C-alpha cells in the first residue's frame, strides 16, 4: 500500500440550491415522458402480469411527480 501523503479535506460542499427548481422540473418532464412511453408499451402487450406491472410503476411515477412538484413549491418559497 502506497502512501502519497495526500491531505483529504473533509469540508462539505456549499449548499448551492440555485438550480434545484430547474433540476426538479427536468425530472418531472422526464418522468412524464416515461409514463407516456410505458402507456404506449401497455397497448403492445398481451401479458396481464406485464400490464399490472406497468400500471403499478406508472402509479409510483405519478406519486413521484406530486413529490417533485411539492419540492418545486418549497424551493420557490425559500428563494422567495
Tab-separated table of C-alpha atoms in Angstrom:
chain	number	residue	atom	x	y	z
A	1	UNK	CA	0.000	0.000	0.000
A	2	UNK	CA	1.401	3.320	-1.077
A	3	UNK	CA	1.090	6.470	0.991
A	4	UNK	CA	1.046	9.554	-1.219
A	5	UNK	CA	0.892	11.943	1.734
A	6	UNK	CA	-2.342	13.387	0.383
A	7	UNK	CA	-4.375	15.531	2.677
A	8	UNK	CA	-8.096	14.994	2.416
A	9	UNK	CA	-10.343	17.877	3.186
A	10	UNK	CA	-13.499	16.757	4.925
A	11	UNK	CA	-15.340	20.015	4.245
A	12	UNK	CA	-18.864	19.671	2.923
A	13	UNK	CA	-19.664	21.305	-0.384
A	14	UNK	CA	-21.536	24.587	-0.112
A	15	UNK	CA	-25.299	24.237	-0.311
A	16	UNK	CA	-25.934	25.532	-3.837
A	17	UNK	CA	-29.667	25.342	-4.345
A	18	UNK	CA	-29.814	27.852	-7.186
A	19	UNK	CA	-30.656	25.280	-9.859
A	20	UNK	CA	-32.833	22.917	-7.797
A	21	UNK	CA	-36.096	24.120	-9.365
A	22	UNK	CA	-34.662	23.638	-12.844
A	23	UNK	CA	-33.451	20.129	-11.984
A	24	UNK	CA	-36.800	19.205	-10.430
A	25	UNK	CA	-38.693	20.485	-13.468
A	26	UNK	CA	-36.446	18.400	-15.704
A	27	UNK	CA	-37.123	15.351	-13.529
A	28	UNK	CA	-40.880	15.993	-13.791
A	29	UNK	CA	-40.635	16.256	-17.573
A	30	UNK	CA	-38.591	13.042	-17.849
A	31	UNK	CA	-40.980	11.167	-15.575
A	32	UNK	CA	-43.971	12.260	-17.653
A	33	UNK	CA	-42.182	11.032	-20.790
A	34	UNK	CA	-41.542	7.692	-19.069
A	35	UNK	CA	-45.233	7.401	-18.169
A	36	UNK	CA	-46.227	8.095	-21.779
A	37	UNK	CA	-43.727	5.551	-23.143
A	38	UNK	CA	-44.942	2.948	-20.658
A	39	UNK	CA	-48.552	3.584	-21.650
A	40	UNK	CA	-47.584	3.096	-25.306
A	41	UNK	CA	-45.970	-0.233	-24.426
A	42	UNK	CA	-49.071	-1.160	-22.443
A	43	UNK	CA	-51.018	-1.251	-25.701
A	44	UNK	CA	-48.493	-3.669	-27.207
A	45	UNK	CA	-48.532	-6.377	-24.544
A	46	UNK	CA	-50.993	-9.170	-24.045
A	47	UNK	CA	-49.486	-10.242	-20.742
A	48	UNK	CA	-51.784	-9.365	-17.850
A	49	UNK	CA	-48.797	-9.545	-15.481
A	50	UNK	CA	-46.840	-7.027	-17.550
A	51	UNK	CA	-49.851	-4.733	-17.767
A	52	UNK	CA	-50.237	-4.766	-13.985
A	53	UNK	CA	-46.517	-4.087	-13.508
A	54	UNK	CA	-46.599	-1.160	-15.939
A	55	UNK	CA	-49.701	0.297	-14.297
A	56	UNK	CA	-48.162	-0.045	-10.819
A	57	UNK	CA	-44.933	1.577	-11.956
A	58	UNK	CA	-46.809	4.461	-13.563
A	59	UNK	CA	-48.749	4.973	-10.342
A	60	UNK	CA	-45.435	5.261	-8.464
A	61	UNK	CA	-44.224	7.690	-11.124
A	62	UNK	CA	-47.333	9.849	-10.620
A	63	UNK	CA	-46.667	9.879	-6.875
A	64	UNK	CA	-43.082	10.944	-7.582
A	65	UNK	CA	-44.307	13.782	-9.772
A	66	UNK	CA	-46.506	15.015	-6.915
A	67	UNK	CA	-43.481	14.960	-4.604
A	68	UNK	CA	-41.325	16.772	-7.176
A	69	UNK	CA	-43.987	19.466	-7.562
A	70	UNK	CA	-44.187	19.915	-3.787
A	71	UNK	CA	-40.397	20.322	-3.711
A	72	UNK	CA	-40.567	22.912	-6.510
A	73	UNK	CA	-43.104	24.862	-4.442
A	74	UNK	CA	-40.882	24.623	-1.345
A	75	UNK	CA	-37.838	25.792	-3.315
A	76	UNK	CA	-39.777	28.711	-4.795
A	77	UNK	CA	-40.917	29.741	-1.288
A	78	UNK	CA	-37.354	29.554	0.061
A	79	UNK	CA	-35.910	31.565	-2.832
A	80	UNK	CA	-38.666	33.950	-2.299
